Short mmCIF file of C-alpha atoms in Angstrom, two decimals:
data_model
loop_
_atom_site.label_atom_id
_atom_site.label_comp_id
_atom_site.label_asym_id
_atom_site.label_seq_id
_atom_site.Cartn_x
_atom_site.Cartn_y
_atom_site.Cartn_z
CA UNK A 1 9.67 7.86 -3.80
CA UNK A 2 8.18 6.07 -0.89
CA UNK A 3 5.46 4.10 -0.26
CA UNK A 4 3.14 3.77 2.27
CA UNK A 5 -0.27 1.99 3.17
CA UNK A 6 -2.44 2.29 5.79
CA UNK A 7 -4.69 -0.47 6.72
CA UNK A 8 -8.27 -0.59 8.71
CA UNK A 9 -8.17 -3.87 10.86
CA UNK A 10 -12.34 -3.59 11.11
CA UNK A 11 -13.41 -4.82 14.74
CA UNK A 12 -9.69 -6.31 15.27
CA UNK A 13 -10.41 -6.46 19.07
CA UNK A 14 -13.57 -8.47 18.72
CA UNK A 15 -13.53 -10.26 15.36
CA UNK A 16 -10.13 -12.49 16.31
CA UNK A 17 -11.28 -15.39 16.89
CA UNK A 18 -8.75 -17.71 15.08
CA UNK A 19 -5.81 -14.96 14.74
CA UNK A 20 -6.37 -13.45 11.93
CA UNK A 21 -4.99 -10.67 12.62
CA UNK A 22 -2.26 -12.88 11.36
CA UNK A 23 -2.77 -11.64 8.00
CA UNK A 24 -1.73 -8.13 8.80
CA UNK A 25 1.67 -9.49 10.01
CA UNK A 26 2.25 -11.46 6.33
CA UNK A 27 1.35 -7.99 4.54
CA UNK A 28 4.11 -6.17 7.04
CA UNK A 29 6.56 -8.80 5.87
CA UNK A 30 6.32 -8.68 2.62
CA UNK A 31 5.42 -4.59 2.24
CA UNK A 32 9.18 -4.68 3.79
CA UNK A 33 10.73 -6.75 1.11
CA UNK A 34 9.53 -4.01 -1.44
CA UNK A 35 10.37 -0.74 0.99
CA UNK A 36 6.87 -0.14 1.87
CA UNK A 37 5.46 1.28 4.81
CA UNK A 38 2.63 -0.45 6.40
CA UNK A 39 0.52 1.19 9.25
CA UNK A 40 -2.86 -0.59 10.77
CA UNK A 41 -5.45 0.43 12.77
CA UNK A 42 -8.36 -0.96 14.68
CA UNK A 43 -11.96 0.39 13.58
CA UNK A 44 -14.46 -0.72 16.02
CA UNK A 45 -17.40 0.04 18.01
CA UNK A 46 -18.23 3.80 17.56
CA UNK A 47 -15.48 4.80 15.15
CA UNK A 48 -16.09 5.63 12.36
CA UNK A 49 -14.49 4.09 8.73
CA UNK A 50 -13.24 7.07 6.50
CA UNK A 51 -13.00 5.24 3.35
CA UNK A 52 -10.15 8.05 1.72
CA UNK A 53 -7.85 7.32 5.15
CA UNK A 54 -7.11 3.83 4.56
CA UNK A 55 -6.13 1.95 1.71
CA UNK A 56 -7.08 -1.54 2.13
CA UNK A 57 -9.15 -3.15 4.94
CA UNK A 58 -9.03 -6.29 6.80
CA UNK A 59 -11.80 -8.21 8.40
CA UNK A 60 -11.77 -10.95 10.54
CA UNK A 61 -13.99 -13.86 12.20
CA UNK A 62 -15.85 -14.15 15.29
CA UNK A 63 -18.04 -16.01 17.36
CA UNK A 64 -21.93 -15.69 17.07
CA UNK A 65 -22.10 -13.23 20.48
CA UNK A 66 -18.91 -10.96 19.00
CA UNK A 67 -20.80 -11.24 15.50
CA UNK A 68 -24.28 -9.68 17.12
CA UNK A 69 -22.59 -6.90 18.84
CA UNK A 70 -20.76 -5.57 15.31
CA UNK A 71 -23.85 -6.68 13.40
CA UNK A 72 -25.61 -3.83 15.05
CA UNK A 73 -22.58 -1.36 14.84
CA UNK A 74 -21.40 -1.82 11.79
CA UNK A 75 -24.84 -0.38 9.70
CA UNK A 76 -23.56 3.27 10.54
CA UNK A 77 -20.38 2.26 8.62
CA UNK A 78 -22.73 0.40 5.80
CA UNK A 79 -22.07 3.73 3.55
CA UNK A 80 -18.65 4.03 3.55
CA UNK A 81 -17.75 0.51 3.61
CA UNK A 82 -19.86 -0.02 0.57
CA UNK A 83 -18.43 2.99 -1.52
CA UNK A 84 -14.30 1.79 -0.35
CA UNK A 85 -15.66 -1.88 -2.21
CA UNK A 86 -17.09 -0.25 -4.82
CA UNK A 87 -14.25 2.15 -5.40
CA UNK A 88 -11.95 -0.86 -6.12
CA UNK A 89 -10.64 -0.67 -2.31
CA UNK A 90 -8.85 -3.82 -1.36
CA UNK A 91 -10.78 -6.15 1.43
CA UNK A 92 -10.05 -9.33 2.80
CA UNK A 93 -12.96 -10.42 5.20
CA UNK A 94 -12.73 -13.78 6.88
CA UNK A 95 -15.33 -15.75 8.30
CA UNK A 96 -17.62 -13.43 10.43
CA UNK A 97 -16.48 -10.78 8.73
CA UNK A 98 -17.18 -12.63 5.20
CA UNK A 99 -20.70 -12.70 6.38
CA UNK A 100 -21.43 -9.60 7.85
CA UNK A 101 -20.27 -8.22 4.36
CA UNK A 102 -23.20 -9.92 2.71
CA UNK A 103 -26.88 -9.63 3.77
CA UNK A 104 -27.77 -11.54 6.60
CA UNK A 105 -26.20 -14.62 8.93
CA UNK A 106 -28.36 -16.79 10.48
CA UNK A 107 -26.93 -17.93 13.61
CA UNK A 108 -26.74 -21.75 15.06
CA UNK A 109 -29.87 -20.91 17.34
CA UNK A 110 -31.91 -19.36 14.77
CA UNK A 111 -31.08 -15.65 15.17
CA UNK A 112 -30.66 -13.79 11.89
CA UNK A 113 -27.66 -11.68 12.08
CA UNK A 114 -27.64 -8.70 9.57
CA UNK A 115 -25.22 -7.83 7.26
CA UNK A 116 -24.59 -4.49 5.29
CA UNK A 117 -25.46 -5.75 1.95
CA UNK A 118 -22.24 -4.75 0.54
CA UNK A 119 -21.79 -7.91 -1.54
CA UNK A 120 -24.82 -10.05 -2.20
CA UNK A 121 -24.33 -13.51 -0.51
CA UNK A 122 -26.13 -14.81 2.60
CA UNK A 123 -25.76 -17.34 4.87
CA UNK A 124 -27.46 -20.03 6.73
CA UNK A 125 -26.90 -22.15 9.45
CA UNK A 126 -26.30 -25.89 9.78
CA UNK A 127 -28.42 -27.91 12.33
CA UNK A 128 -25.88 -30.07 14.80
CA UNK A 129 -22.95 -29.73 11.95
CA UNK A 130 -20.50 -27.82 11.29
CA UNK A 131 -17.36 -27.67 8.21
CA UNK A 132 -14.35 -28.48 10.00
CA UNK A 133 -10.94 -29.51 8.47
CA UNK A 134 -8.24 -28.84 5.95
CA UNK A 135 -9.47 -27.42 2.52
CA UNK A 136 -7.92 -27.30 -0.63
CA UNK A 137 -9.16 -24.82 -3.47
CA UNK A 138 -8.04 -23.91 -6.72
CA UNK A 139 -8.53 -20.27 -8.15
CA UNK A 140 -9.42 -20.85 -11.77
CA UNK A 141 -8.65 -17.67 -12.64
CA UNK A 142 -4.68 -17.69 -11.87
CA UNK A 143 -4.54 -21.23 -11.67
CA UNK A 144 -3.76 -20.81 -7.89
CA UNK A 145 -4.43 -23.76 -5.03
CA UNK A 146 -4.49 -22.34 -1.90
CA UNK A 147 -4.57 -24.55 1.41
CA UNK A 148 -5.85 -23.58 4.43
CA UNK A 149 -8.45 -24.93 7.85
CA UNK A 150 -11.87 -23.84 7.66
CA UNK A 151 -14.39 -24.30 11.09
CA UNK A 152 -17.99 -22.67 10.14
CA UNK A 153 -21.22 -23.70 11.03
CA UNK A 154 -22.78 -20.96 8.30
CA UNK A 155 -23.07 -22.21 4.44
CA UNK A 156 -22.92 -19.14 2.17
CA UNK A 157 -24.45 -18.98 -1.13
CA UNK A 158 -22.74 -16.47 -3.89
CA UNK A 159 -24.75 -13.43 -5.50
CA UNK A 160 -25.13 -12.03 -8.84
CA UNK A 161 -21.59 -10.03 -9.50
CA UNK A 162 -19.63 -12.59 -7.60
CA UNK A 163 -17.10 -15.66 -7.97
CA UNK A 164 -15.55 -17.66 -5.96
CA UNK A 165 -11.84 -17.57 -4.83
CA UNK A 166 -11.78 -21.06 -5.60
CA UNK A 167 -13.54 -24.42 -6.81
CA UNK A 168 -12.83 -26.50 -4.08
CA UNK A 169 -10.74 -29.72 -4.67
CA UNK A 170 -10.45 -31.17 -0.58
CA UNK A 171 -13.21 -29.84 2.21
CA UNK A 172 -16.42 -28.33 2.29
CA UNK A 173 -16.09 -24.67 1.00
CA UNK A 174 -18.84 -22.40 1.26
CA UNK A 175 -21.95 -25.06 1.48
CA UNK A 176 -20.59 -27.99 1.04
CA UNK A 177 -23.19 -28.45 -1.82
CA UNK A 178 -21.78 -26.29 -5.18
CA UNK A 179 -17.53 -26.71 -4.50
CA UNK A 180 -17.14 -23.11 -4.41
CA UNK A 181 -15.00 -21.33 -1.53
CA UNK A 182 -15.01 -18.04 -0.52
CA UNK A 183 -15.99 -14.76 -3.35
CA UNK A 184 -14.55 -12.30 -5.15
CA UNK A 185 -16.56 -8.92 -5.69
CA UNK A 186 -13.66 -6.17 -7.41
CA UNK A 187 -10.60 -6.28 -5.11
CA UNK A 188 -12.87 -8.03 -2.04
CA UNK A 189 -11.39 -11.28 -1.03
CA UNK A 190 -13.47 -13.76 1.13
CA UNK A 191 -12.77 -16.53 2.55
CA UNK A 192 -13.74 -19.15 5.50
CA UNK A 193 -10.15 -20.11 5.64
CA UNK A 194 -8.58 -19.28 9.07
CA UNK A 195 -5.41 -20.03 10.44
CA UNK A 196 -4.45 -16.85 8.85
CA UNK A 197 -4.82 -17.57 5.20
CA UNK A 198 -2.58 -15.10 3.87
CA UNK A 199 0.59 -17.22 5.97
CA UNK A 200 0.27 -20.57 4.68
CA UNK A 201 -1.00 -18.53 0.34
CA UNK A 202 1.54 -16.24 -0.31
CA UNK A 203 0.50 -15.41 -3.80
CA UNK A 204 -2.83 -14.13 -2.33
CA UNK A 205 -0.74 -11.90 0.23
CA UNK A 206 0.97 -10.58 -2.45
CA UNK A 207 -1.93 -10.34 -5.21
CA UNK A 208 -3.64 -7.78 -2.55
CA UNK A 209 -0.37 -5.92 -1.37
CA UNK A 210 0.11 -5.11 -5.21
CA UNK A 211 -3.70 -4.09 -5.98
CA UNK A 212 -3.78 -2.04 -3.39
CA UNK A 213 -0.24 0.02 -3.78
CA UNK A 214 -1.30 -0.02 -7.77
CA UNK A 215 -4.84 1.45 -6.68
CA UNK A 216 -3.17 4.02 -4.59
CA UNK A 217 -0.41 5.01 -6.56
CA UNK A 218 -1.77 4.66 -10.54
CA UNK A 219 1.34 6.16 -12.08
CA UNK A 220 4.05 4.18 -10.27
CA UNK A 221 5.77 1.36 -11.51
CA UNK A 222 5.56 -1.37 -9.78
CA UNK A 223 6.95 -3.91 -11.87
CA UNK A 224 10.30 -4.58 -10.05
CA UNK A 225 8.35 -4.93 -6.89
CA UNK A 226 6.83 -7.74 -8.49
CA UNK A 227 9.61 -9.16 -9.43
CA UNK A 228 11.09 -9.40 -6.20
CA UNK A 229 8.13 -10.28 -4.51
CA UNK A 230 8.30 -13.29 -7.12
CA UNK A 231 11.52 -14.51 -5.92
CA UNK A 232 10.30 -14.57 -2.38
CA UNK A 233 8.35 -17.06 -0.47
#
């Protein structure tokens, strides 16, 4: 049988800021490893998200003008963006896109940016600061540390229902103020890490390649896919 997954890169020709479209290009790699087909497309300004067409989305980070512009655009897609996280669809928002996934942003000059509310965190603004650096966290779920750059002037603050990807062990993380980096809502990853993340944390590429080829194909078995994927950096 093959195997096939088609990803939604949301706002990929605004929300770019620090390549992060990066991440698609690990998924490709290592969806070819395992024989699977993996097709992306950009969902931006006046399109519309069809949450059965794509199987896992990817969202990425911008600056505070790119961030206005989808703030606005993105609440007719508030519906079916909500129901794909809901429905166990797999999401990896960076950044920008981490915030405009929670319920408001307020911006460095004072501007409060709206989100769709999908996942409950929210996020203020520093005055003359921002988190800049290399980070270290560790997922204290799997054990994971994953390494990575993180540049934000926002500092997020987790919801009710989520967890962080990671305590952080080296950096700032989400507020510098409770060591937690990033959240975890179902199978939505978020994370302030740019550079792309998924590049330099290959067990998070291939945690979210497997949940989302599991949650499209429940009867397969997928088991020698892990394996190989396990033997392969």
């Amino acid at each position: 049988m093959t195997y096939s997954l088609h990803v939604a890169h949301l706002y990929g020709d605004l929300m770019n800021t620090y390549g992060d479209i990066g991440n698609i290009l690990v998924l490709n790699y290592y969806a070819k490893k395992i024989n699977v087909t993996l097709t992306s497309e950009v969902v931006s300004l006046d399109q519309t998200f069809d949450p059965t067409k794509f199987d896992l989305a990817l969202f990425g980070g911008g600056q505070d003008y790119e961030q206005v512009i989808v703030s606005k655009d993105i609440q007719s897609k508030k519906a079916a963006l909500t129901s794909f996280i809901e429905d166990n669809g797999p999401v990896l928002a960076i950044c920008g896109g981490y915030q405009l996934l929670g319920q408001y942003y307020i911006g460095a000059n004072g501007q409060r940016i709206e989100g769709i509310s999908a996942l409950p965190h929210y996020t203020k603004s520093q005055d003359h600061n921002r988190f800049i650096g290399d980070i270290d966290i560790k997922n204290e779920e799997t054990g994971e540390v994953y390494v990575g750059f993180e540049n934000h002037n926002g500092v997020t603050y987790l919801g009710a229902g989520e967890r962080p990807l990671g305590k952080v062990l080296t950096g700032h993380g989400n507020n510098g103020q409770d060591q937690t980096e990033g959240a975890i809502y179902k199978n939505t990853f978020c994370s302030y890490f740019h550079g792309p993340i998924l590049a330099r944390n290959h067990n998070l590429a291939k945690r979210i390649l497997l949940l989302a080829l599991k949650r499209k194909y429940p009867q397969a078995d997928f088991s020698q896919a892990e394996a190989t994927l396990a033997q392969i950096d």
